[in-house]
Amino acid sequence: MIADTHIGNAAVKEDRIRSLVRDIAADPHALVVMIGDLVDAITIHDPKRFEAHDLASWITVADLDNLAMAEADHCIEMFKPITDKIIGLLGGNHEMELSRRSNTALGGYLATNLGVPYLGDAGAAIRLSFQRQNNGSAHSTTSYNGYLLHGYGGGRTKGAKENKLSRLLADNPDVDFCCMAHDHSRLVDEAFQAFYGRSRLYWRHRVAVMAG
């Protein structure tokens, strides 16, 4: 899961992102979902949030005329090496705020130019199916249902963020995993759910992950 990279902000360590991209590209089994705030998208037309000293060093004066698109194009260049690994791209609150202010569908632009499925800006259901093979022939398939959400609201303390993650898992009882970002933290929550089938009781392991 990749989220909250905020490309275009001076605080972003692009060398670490490029290193991650190289690692993903080299892993034959890697799959990636991108769940929002990939670019900072705070432009000069947003005077309450815009600060010139927050801009990345590669941004030029000419870029200011269409800053969000300059950031988006830079983001696309950075993630192009792993487009074959990306199974979907979801917008975040920074992309949505730009859309509200300027009618620019930045999430869709990123997905289209990366050549990956666009999952919208609100949230998305996803189903992953893994097929076990035996001597080159399909043997069995295991599927997992998930829910992807960029995130919402505040929550400065670790406890508040953990509660938010637990609620996400509780509010989506039919999925095996949930992914969330927005709070710039790394947390994991899990739950075990009992269900009855095929004349026996099963335990279902469910996981929620916050990253970004």
Coordinates of C-alpha atoms in Angstrom, one line a residue:
M1 CA 0.0 0.0 0.0
I2 CA 1.3 3.4 -1.0
A3 CA -0.3 6.6 0.3
D4 CA 0.5 10.1 1.6
T5 CA 3.6 10.6 -0.4
H6 CA 2.6 14.3 -0.9
I7 CA 4.9 14.7 -3.9
G8 CA 5.7 18.4 -4.3
N9 CA 6.2 19.1 -0.6
A10 CA 9.7 20.0 0.6
A11 CA 9.5 17.6 3.5
V12 CA 9.2 14.5 1.2
K13 CA 12.2 12.3 1.0
E14 CA 12.0 11.4 -2.7
D15 CA 15.1 9.2 -2.5
R16 CA 13.3 6.9 -0.1
I17 CA 10.3 6.7 -2.4
R18 CA 12.5 5.9 -5.4
S19 CA 14.3 3.2 -3.4
L20 CA 10.9 1.7 -2.5
V21 CA 9.9 1.7 -6.1
R22 CA 13.1 -0.1 -7.1
D23 CA 12.4 -2.8 -4.4
I24 CA 8.8 -3.2 -5.6
A25 CA 9.9 -3.5 -9.3
A26 CA 12.4 -6.2 -8.3
D27 CA 9.9 -8.3 -6.4
P28 CA 8.0 -10.7 -8.8
H29 CA 5.2 -11.2 -6.3
A30 CA 4.6 -7.5 -5.3
L31 CA 1.2 -5.9 -5.7
V32 CA 0.4 -2.3 -4.8
V33 CA -2.7 -0.3 -4.1
M34 CA -2.4 3.5 -4.0
I35 CA -4.8 5.1 -1.6
G36 CA -4.6 8.9 -1.9
D37 CA -2.6 12.1 -1.2
L38 CA 0.0 11.0 -3.7
V39 CA 0.7 14.7 -4.5
D40 CA 0.5 17.7 -2.1
A41 CA -1.8 19.7 -4.5
I42 CA -1.8 22.9 -2.4
T43 CA -1.6 25.7 -4.9
I44 CA -1.3 29.5 -4.9
H45 CA -5.1 29.6 -5.2
D46 CA -5.4 28.1 -1.7
P47 CA -3.9 31.0 0.3
K48 CA -4.8 29.7 3.7
R49 CA -2.7 26.6 3.2
F50 CA -0.1 27.6 0.5
E51 CA 3.4 28.4 1.8
A52 CA 6.2 28.9 -0.7
H53 CA 8.8 27.5 1.7
D54 CA 6.9 24.1 1.6
L55 CA 7.6 23.6 -2.1
A56 CA 10.0 20.9 -3.2
S57 CA 13.3 22.3 -4.7
W58 CA 12.6 20.9 -8.2
I59 CA 9.5 23.2 -8.5
T60 CA 10.1 26.2 -10.8
V61 CA 8.4 29.6 -10.9
A62 CA 6.8 28.5 -14.2
D63 CA 5.3 25.4 -12.4
L64 CA 3.3 27.7 -10.1
D65 CA 0.8 28.4 -12.9
N66 CA -0.3 24.8 -12.8
L67 CA 1.4 23.5 -9.7
A68 CA -0.9 20.5 -9.1
M69 CA -0.3 19.2 -12.6
A70 CA 3.5 19.7 -12.3
E71 CA 3.4 17.6 -9.1
A72 CA 1.2 15.0 -10.7
D73 CA 3.5 14.7 -13.7
H74 CA 6.5 14.3 -11.3
C75 CA 4.6 11.7 -9.4
I76 CA 3.8 9.7 -12.5
E77 CA 7.5 9.7 -13.5
M78 CA 8.4 8.4 -10.1
F79 CA 5.9 5.5 -10.1
K80 CA 6.1 4.6 -13.8
P81 CA 8.5 1.7 -13.2
I82 CA 5.9 -0.2 -11.2
T83 CA 2.7 0.4 -13.2
D84 CA 2.5 -3.4 -13.8
K85 CA 2.3 -3.9 -10.0
I86 CA -0.4 -1.3 -9.3
I87 CA -3.9 -2.9 -9.1
G88 CA -5.7 0.3 -8.3
L89 CA -5.5 4.0 -7.4
L90 CA -7.7 5.8 -5.0
G91 CA -7.8 9.6 -4.5
G92 CA -7.3 11.3 -1.1
N93 CA -8.4 14.5 0.6
H94 CA -5.8 16.6 -1.1
E95 CA -6.9 15.4 -4.6
M96 CA -10.5 15.9 -3.6
E97 CA -9.9 19.4 -2.2
L98 CA -8.2 20.4 -5.5
S99 CA -11.2 19.0 -7.4
R100 CA -13.6 21.0 -5.3
R101 CA -11.6 24.2 -5.8
S102 CA -10.7 23.9 -9.5
N103 CA -12.8 21.1 -11.0
T104 CA -9.5 19.2 -11.7
A105 CA -10.0 15.4 -11.4
L106 CA -6.4 14.8 -10.2
G107 CA -6.9 11.3 -9.0
G108 CA -8.3 10.3 -12.4
Y109 CA -5.4 12.1 -14.2
L110 CA -2.9 10.1 -12.1
A111 CA -4.6 6.8 -12.8
T112 CA -5.0 7.4 -16.5
N113 CA -1.4 8.5 -17.1
L114 CA -0.1 5.6 -15.0
G115 CA -2.3 3.3 -16.9
V116 CA -3.9 1.8 -13.8
P117 CA -7.5 1.4 -12.6
Y118 CA -9.0 4.4 -11.0
L119 CA -11.0 3.5 -7.8
G120 CA -12.6 6.9 -7.2
D121 CA -12.1 9.2 -4.2
A122 CA -14.4 8.0 -1.5
G123 CA -13.6 4.3 -0.9
A124 CA -13.4 1.1 -2.9
A125 CA -14.2 -2.6 -2.5
I126 CA -11.5 -4.9 -3.8
R127 CA -11.3 -8.7 -4.2
L128 CA -7.9 -10.5 -4.4
S129 CA -7.8 -14.0 -5.7
F130 CA -4.7 -16.2 -5.4
Q131 CA -4.4 -19.4 -7.4
R132 CA -2.2 -22.3 -6.2
Q133 CA -0.6 -24.2 -8.9
N134 CA 0.7 -27.8 -9.0
N135 CA 3.0 -28.8 -11.8
G136 CA 1.7 -25.8 -13.8
S137 CA -1.9 -26.6 -13.4
A138 CA -4.4 -24.7 -11.3
H139 CA -5.0 -26.5 -8.0
S140 CA -7.1 -24.2 -5.8
T141 CA -8.1 -20.5 -5.5
T142 CA -8.3 -18.5 -2.4
S143 CA -10.0 -15.1 -2.4
Y144 CA -10.0 -12.2 0.0
N145 CA -12.4 -9.3 0.1
G146 CA -11.1 -5.9 1.2
Y147 CA -12.1 -2.3 1.6
L148 CA -9.8 0.7 0.8
L149 CA -10.3 4.1 2.3
H150 CA -7.9 7.1 2.2
G151 CA -9.1 8.3 5.7
Y152 CA -10.9 11.1 7.4
G153 CA -10.9 13.5 10.3
G154 CA -8.2 14.2 12.8
G155 CA -6.9 12.1 15.7
R156 CA -3.6 13.2 17.1
T157 CA -3.1 10.5 19.7
K158 CA -2.1 6.9 19.0
G159 CA -5.3 5.8 20.9
A160 CA -7.5 7.9 18.7
K161 CA -6.0 6.5 15.5
E162 CA -6.3 2.9 16.9
N163 CA -10.0 3.5 17.6
K164 CA -10.5 4.8 14.1
L165 CA -8.9 1.7 12.6
S166 CA -10.9 -0.6 14.9
R167 CA -14.1 1.2 13.8
L168 CA -13.2 0.7 10.1
L169 CA -12.9 -3.0 10.7
A170 CA -16.2 -3.2 12.7
D171 CA -18.1 -1.1 10.2
N172 CA -17.1 -3.5 7.4
P173 CA -17.9 -6.9 8.8
D174 CA -18.0 -8.7 5.4
V175 CA -14.4 -8.0 4.4
D176 CA -11.2 -9.8 5.2
F177 CA -9.0 -6.7 5.3
C178 CA -9.2 -2.9 5.4
C179 CA -6.5 -0.4 4.3
M180 CA -6.5 3.2 5.5
A181 CA -4.0 6.1 5.4
H182 CA -4.4 9.9 6.1
D183 CA -3.1 9.9 9.6
H184 CA 0.6 9.4 8.7
S185 CA 1.0 6.5 11.1
R186 CA 1.6 2.8 10.9
L187 CA -0.8 0.7 12.8
V188 CA -2.4 -2.8 12.6
D189 CA -5.6 -4.0 14.1
E190 CA -7.0 -7.5 13.9
A191 CA -10.1 -9.5 14.8
F192 CA -11.2 -13.1 14.8
Q193 CA -14.8 -13.8 13.6
A194 CA -16.5 -17.1 14.1
F195 CA -18.8 -18.5 11.5
Y196 CA -20.5 -21.8 10.8
G197 CA -20.2 -23.7 7.5
R198 CA -19.9 -27.2 6.1
S199 CA -21.1 -28.6 9.4
R200 CA -18.3 -27.1 11.4
L201 CA -17.2 -23.9 13.1
Y202 CA -14.6 -21.7 11.4
W203 CA -12.5 -18.8 12.6
R204 CA -12.0 -15.9 10.2
H205 CA -8.9 -13.8 10.7
R206 CA -9.6 -10.1 9.7
V207 CA -6.9 -7.4 9.5
A208 CA -7.0 -3.6 9.3
V209 CA -3.8 -1.7 8.3
M210 CA -3.1 2.1 8.6
A211 CA -0.1 3.4 6.7
G212 CA 1.0 6.5 4.9

